[in-house]
Short mmCIF file of C-alpha atoms in Angstrom, two decimals:
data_model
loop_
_atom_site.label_atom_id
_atom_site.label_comp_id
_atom_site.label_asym_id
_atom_site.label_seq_id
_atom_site.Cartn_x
_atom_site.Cartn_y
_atom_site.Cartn_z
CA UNK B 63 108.37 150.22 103.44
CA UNK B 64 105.55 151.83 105.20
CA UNK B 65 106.42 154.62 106.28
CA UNK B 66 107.64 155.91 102.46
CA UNK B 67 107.48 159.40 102.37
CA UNK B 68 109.29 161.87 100.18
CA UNK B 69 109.36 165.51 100.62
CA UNK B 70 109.58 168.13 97.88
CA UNK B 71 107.97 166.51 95.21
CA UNK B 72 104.71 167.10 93.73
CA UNK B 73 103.44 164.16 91.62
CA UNK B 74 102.79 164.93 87.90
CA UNK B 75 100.64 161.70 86.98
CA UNK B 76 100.09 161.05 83.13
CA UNK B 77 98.36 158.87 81.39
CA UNK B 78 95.11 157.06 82.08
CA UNK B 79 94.66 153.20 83.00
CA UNK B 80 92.42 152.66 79.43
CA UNK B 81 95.02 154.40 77.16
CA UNK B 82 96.79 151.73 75.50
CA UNK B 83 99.83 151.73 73.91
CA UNK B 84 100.41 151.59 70.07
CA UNK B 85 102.48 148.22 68.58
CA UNK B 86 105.64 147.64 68.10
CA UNK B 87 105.81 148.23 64.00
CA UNK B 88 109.78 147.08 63.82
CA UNK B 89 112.99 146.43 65.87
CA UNK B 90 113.90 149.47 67.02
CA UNK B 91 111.31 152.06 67.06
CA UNK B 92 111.72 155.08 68.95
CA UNK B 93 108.28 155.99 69.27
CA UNK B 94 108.35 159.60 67.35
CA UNK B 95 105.17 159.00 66.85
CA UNK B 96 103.38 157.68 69.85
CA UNK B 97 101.52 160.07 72.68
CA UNK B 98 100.58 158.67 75.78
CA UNK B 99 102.54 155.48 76.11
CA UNK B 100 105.20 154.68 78.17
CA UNK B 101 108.12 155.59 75.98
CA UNK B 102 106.28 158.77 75.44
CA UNK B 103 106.48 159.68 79.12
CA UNK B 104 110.08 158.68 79.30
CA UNK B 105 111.48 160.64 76.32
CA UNK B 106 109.16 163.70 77.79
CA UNK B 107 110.97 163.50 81.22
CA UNK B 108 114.50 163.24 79.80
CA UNK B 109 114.03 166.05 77.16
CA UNK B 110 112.68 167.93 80.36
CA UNK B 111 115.88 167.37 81.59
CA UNK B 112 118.09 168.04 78.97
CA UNK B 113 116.50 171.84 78.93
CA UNK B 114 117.39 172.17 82.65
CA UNK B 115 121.10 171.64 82.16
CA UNK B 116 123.40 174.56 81.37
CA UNK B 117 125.89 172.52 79.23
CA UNK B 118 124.87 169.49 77.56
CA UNK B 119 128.04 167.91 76.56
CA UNK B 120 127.86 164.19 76.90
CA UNK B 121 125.21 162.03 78.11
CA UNK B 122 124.75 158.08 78.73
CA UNK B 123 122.30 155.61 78.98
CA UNK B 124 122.43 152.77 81.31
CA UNK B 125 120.22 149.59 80.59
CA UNK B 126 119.24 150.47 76.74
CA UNK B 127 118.55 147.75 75.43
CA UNK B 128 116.31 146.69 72.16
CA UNK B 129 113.08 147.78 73.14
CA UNK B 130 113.83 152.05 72.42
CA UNK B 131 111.86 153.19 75.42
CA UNK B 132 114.65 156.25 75.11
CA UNK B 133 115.04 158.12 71.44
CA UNK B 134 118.66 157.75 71.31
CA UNK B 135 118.46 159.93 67.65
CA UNK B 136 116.48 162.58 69.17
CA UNK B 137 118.91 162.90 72.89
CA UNK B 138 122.15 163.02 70.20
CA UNK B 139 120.80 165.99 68.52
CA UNK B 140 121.36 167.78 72.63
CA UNK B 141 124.59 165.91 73.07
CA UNK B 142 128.02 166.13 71.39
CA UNK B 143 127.92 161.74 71.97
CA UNK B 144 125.46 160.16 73.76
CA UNK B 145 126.62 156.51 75.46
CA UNK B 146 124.43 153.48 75.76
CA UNK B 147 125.24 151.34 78.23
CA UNK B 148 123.52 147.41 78.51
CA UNK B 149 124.69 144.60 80.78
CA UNK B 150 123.58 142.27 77.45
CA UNK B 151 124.18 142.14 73.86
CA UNK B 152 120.96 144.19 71.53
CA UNK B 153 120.51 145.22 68.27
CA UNK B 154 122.01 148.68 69.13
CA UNK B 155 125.31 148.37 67.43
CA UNK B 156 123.59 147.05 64.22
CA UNK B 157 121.26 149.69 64.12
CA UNK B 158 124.02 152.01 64.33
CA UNK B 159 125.93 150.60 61.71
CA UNK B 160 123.31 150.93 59.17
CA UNK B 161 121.75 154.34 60.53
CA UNK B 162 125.04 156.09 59.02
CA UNK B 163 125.06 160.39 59.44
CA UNK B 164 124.71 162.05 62.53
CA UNK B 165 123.42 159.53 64.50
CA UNK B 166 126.33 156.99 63.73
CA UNK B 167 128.76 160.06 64.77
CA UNK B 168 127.23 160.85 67.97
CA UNK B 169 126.23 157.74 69.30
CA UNK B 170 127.81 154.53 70.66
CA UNK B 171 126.59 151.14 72.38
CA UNK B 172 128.61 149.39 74.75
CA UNK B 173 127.64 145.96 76.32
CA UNK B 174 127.97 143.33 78.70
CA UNK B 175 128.76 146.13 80.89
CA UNK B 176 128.64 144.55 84.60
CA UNK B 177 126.98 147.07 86.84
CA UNK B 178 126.71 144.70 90.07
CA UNK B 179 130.97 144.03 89.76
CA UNK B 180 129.49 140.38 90.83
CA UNK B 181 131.48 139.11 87.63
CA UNK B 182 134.51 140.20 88.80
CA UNK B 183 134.58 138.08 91.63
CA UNK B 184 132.62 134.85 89.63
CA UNK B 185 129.46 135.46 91.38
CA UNK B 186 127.05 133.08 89.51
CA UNK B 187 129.54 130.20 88.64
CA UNK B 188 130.34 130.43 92.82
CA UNK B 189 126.58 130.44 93.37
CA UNK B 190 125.83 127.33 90.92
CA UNK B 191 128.95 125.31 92.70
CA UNK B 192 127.60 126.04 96.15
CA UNK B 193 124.34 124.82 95.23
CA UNK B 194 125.07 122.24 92.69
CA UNK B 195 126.88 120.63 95.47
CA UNK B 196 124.11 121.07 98.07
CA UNK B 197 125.90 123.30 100.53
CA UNK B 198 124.18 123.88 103.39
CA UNK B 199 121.84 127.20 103.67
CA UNK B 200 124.12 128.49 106.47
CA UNK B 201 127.03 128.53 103.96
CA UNK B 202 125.29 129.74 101.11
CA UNK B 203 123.56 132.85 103.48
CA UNK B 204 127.22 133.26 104.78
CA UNK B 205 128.62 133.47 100.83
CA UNK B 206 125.36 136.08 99.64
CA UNK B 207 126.30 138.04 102.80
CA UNK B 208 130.00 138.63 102.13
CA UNK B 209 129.25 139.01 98.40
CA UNK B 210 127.99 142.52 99.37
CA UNK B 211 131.19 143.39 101.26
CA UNK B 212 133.62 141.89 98.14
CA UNK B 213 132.51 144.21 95.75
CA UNK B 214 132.23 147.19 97.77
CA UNK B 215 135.74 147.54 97.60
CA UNK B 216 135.41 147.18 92.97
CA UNK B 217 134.34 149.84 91.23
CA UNK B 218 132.08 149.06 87.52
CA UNK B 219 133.18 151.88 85.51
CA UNK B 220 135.71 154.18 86.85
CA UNK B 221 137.33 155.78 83.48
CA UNK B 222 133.95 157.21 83.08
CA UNK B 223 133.63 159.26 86.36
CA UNK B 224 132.05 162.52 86.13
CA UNK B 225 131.84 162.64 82.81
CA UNK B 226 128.35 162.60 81.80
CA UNK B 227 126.07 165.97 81.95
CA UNK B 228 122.86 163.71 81.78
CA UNK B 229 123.20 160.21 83.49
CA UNK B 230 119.68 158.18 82.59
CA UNK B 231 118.52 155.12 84.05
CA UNK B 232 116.12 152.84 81.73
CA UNK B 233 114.25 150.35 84.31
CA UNK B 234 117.64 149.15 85.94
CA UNK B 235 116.82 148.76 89.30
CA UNK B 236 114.10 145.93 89.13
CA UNK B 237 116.20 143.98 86.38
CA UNK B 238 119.51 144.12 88.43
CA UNK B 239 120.72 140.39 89.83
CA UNK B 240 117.88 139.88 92.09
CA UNK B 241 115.74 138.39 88.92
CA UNK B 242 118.58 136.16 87.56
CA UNK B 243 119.71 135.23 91.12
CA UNK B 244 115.99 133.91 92.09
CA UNK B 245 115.98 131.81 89.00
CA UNK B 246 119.20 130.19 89.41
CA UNK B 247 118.19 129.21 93.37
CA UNK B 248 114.83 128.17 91.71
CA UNK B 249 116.65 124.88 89.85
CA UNK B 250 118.00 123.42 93.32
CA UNK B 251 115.10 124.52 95.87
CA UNK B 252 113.98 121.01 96.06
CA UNK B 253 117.26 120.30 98.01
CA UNK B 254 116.48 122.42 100.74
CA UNK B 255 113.49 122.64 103.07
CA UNK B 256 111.06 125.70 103.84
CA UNK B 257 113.31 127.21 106.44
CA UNK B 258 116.44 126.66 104.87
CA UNK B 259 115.02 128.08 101.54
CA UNK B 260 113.48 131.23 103.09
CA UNK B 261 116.82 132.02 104.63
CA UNK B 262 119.07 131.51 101.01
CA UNK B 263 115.68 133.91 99.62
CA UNK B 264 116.29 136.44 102.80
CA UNK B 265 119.78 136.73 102.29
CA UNK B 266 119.59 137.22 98.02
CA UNK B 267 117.20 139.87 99.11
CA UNK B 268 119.22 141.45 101.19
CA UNK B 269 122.53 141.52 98.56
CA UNK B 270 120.01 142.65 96.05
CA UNK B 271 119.13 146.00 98.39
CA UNK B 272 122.72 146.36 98.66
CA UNK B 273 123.90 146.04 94.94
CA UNK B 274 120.97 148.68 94.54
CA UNK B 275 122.36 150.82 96.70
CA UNK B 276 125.24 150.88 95.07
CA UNK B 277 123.85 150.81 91.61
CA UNK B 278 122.78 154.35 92.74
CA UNK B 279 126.16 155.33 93.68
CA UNK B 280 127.64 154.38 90.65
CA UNK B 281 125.07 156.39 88.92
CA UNK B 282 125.71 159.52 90.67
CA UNK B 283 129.92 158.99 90.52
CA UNK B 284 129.12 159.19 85.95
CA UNK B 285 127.55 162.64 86.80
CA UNK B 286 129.57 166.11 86.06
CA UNK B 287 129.08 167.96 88.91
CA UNK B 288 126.44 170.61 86.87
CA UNK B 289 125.12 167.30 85.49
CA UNK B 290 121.78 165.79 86.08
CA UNK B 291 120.66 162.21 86.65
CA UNK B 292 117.40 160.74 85.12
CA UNK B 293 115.83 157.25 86.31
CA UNK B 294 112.45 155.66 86.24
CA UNK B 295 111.31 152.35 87.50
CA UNK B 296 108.14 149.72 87.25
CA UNK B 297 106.72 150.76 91.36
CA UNK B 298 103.35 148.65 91.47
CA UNK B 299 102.72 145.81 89.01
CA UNK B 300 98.41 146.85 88.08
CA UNK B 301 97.46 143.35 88.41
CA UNK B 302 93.47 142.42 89.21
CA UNK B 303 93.82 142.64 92.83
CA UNK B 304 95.72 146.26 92.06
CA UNK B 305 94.25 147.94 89.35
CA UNK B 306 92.00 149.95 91.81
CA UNK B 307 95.24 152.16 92.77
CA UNK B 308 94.96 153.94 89.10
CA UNK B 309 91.57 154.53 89.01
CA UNK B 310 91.68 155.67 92.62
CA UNK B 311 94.59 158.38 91.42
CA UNK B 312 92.60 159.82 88.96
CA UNK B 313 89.87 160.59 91.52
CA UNK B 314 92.55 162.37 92.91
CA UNK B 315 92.06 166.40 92.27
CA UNK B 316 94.91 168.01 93.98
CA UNK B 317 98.25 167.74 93.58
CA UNK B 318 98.49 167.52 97.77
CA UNK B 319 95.81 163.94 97.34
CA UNK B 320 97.28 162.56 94.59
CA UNK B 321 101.04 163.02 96.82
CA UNK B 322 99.59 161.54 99.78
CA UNK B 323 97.72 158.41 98.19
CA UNK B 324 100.67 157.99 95.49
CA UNK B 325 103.57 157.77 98.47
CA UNK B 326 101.34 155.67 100.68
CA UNK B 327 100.38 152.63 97.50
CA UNK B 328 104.32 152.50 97.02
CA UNK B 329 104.90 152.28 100.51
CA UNK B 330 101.98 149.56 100.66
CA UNK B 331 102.19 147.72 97.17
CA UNK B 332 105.21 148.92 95.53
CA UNK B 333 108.14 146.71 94.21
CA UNK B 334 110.53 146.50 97.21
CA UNK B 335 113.94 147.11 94.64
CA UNK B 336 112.24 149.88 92.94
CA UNK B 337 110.71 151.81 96.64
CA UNK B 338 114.35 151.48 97.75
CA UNK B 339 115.95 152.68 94.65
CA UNK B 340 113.82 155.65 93.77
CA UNK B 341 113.72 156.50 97.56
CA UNK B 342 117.59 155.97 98.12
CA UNK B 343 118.55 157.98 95.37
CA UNK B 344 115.93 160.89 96.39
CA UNK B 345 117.72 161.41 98.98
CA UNK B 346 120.89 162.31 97.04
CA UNK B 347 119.27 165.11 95.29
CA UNK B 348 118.63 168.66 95.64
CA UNK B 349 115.22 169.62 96.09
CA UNK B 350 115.73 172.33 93.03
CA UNK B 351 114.31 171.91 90.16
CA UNK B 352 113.34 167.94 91.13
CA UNK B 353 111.30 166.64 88.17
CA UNK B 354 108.68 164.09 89.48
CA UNK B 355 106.74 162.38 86.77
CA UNK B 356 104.44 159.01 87.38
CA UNK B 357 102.20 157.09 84.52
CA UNK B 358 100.76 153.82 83.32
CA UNK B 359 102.49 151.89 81.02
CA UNK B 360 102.22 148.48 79.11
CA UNK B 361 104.08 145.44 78.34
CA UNK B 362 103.87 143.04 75.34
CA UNK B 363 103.30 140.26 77.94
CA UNK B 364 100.06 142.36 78.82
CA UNK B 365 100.79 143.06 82.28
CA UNK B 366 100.24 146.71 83.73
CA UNK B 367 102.64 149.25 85.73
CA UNK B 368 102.55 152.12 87.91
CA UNK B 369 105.54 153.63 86.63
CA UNK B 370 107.75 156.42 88.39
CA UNK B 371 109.88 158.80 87.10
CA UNK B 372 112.51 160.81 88.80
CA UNK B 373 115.00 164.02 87.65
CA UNK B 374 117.84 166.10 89.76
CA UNK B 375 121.00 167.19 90.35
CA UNK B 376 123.61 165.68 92.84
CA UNK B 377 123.44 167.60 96.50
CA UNK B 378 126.46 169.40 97.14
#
C-alpha cells in the first residue's frame, strides 16, 4: 500500500478538521440545509456529476441507507427515476410512501440487495457450521479461498446492466462482508490459537480484497456507456495518533503538496478496503473530466474521517 500513487488527479480538499457538523433534527434529513459537513460534500460531488453527463436518464444508488448522506429528492429532479439500492432494510420505502408527488414518482428503494453474491452460495450459515464445529484453520482458509472463485462465476444484478447514466456509491466498500465476517470469526476465536487465527484473519482479508474488486466491477457493468460512476469512501480514520494528517493538509498551499502528502497518508494510514477500492476503480476511468474531491467528516459515534471522493466515466 506504499507505493499508492494516482496520476491525473488534483486533490480538491474541503472542509476543515474544527468544522463540525450540524445534528441530525429527524429520520431522514437530507441536509438542504447544511454547508460544510459531510453530506454537504457528497451531494456537491454528485450534482457535479450530474452536470457533466449529456443525458441524465436514470440513476441509482448503491448502499442508501437511513442516514441521507445523498438528497435522493434533489438527484430525482435530474433523473426520470432514480434507484436506491441497500443490502438491508431502512426507512426509505416509508418515507416514500408518505412523501407522495414527484418524489414518490421518480424514486424507488430496493433492499436486501446482495452485492457480494455470498448469499447465493450460503456463505455465512457455511462459515458459522465450519466454525461452530471447530474445523480446523486449514479447512476454513481452504473454504474463504474458494469462496472467491464460487462467486466469480454469479453475477448480483444482471437485469440492470448498463442501465444507469449516474451509478453512485455511498461508503460501500468499507461496509462490504469484511466487517460482518470479522465479527462472526470473533465468537469462536477462543478455539483456535494465534497462528491458526491469523491465518482464518489472512485469508477473510484476502476474500474481502477480492469481493471488492468485484464490487467495482459490478459497479461499472450498471453504467450506460455515456454514463458516469460516483463513489466515496472513509480513507484514514482521524483518531489521536492521526489527527496531525488534517492539520498537516491544510498547511498544504499547492495543489502539487497537498497531491503528494494526500497519496502518500493513504498509502501509509489509509483503510486497506477503501486504498484498494478507490485505487482499483481509478484505474478503470478516463482521465477526462475525473472529479477528485477529499474532506473531513463526522460520525454520531464521534469518531473522525479523511474522506475521499471520486467521479468518471468508464475507459473505452
Amino acid at each position: 500500500m506504499r507505493d499508492f500513487r494516482w496520476a491525473h488527479l488534483q486533490p480538491h480538499i474541503e472542509g476543515g478538521v474544527n468544522e463540525q457538523p450540524e445534528p441530525e433534527q429527524e429520520a431522514l434529513d437530507w441536509g438542504e440545509q447544511e454547508w460544510g459537513t459531510h453530506r454537504y460534500h457528497v451531494n456537491r460531488l454528485v450534482e457535479d456529476s450530474v452536470s457533466l453527463l449529456s443525458m441524465p436518464e436514470k440513476a441509482v444508488v448503491l448502499g442508501a441507507g437511513n442516514h441521507g448522506d445523498v438528497g435522493l429528492p434533489r438527484l430525482s429532479v435530474h433523473f426520470q427515476q432514480v434507484t436506491a439500492l441497500d443490502t438491508e432494510d431502512n426507512m426509505l420505502q416509508e418515507w416514500l410512501d408518505s412523501a407522495g408527488g414527484m418524489t414518490n414518482n421518480r424514486v424507488r428503494s430496493l433492499t436486501r440487495i446482495d452485492y457480494t453474491r455470498l448469499d447465493q452460495i450460503s456463505f455465512y450459515e457455511t462459515f458459522e457450521e465450519l466454525l461452530a464445529e471447530g474445523k480446523p484453520a486449514g479447512e476454513i482458509t481452504d473454504y474463504l479461498r474458494d469462496c472467491a472463485f464460487r462467486v466469480r462465476g454469479l453475477e448480483a444484478m444482471p437485469h440492470l446492466k448498463k442501465t444507469f447514466s449516474l451509478v453512485v456509491s455511498s461508503g460501500v466498500h468499507t461496509q462490504l462482508f469484511y466487517p460482518d465476517a470479522l465479527m462472526q470469526f470473533y465468537g469462536y476465536m477462543e478455539k483456535y490459537n494465534e497462528n491458526e487465527t491469523r491465518q482464518i484473519v489472512e485469508a477473510l482479508g484476502s476474500l474481502r480484497n477480492s469481493l471488492i474488486s468485484d464490487y467495482n466491477r459490478m459497479l461499472l457493468s450498471l453504467v450506460k456507456p455515456d454514463g458516469r460512476v460516483s463513489v466515496w469512501t472513509d480513507m484514514i480514520m482521524l483518531d489521536e495518533d492521526k489527527q496531525w494528517i488534517a492539520e498537516e493538509l491544510d498547511r498544504r498551499r499547492t495543489d502539487k503538496e497537498r497531491t503528494s502528502f494526500l497519496f502518500e497518508a493513504f498509502g501509509q494510514y489509509g483503510i486497506e478496503a477503501a486504498v484498494l477500492g478507490l485505487k482499483d476503480l481509478h484505474d478503470c476511468l478516463r482521465p477526462e473530466q475525473l472529479l477528485f474531491r477529499s474532506w473531513v467528516g463526522y460520525t454520531d459515534s464521534g469518531k473522525t474521517y479523511l474522506i475521499a471522493g471520486l467521479s468518471g466515466r468508464l475507459r473505452p
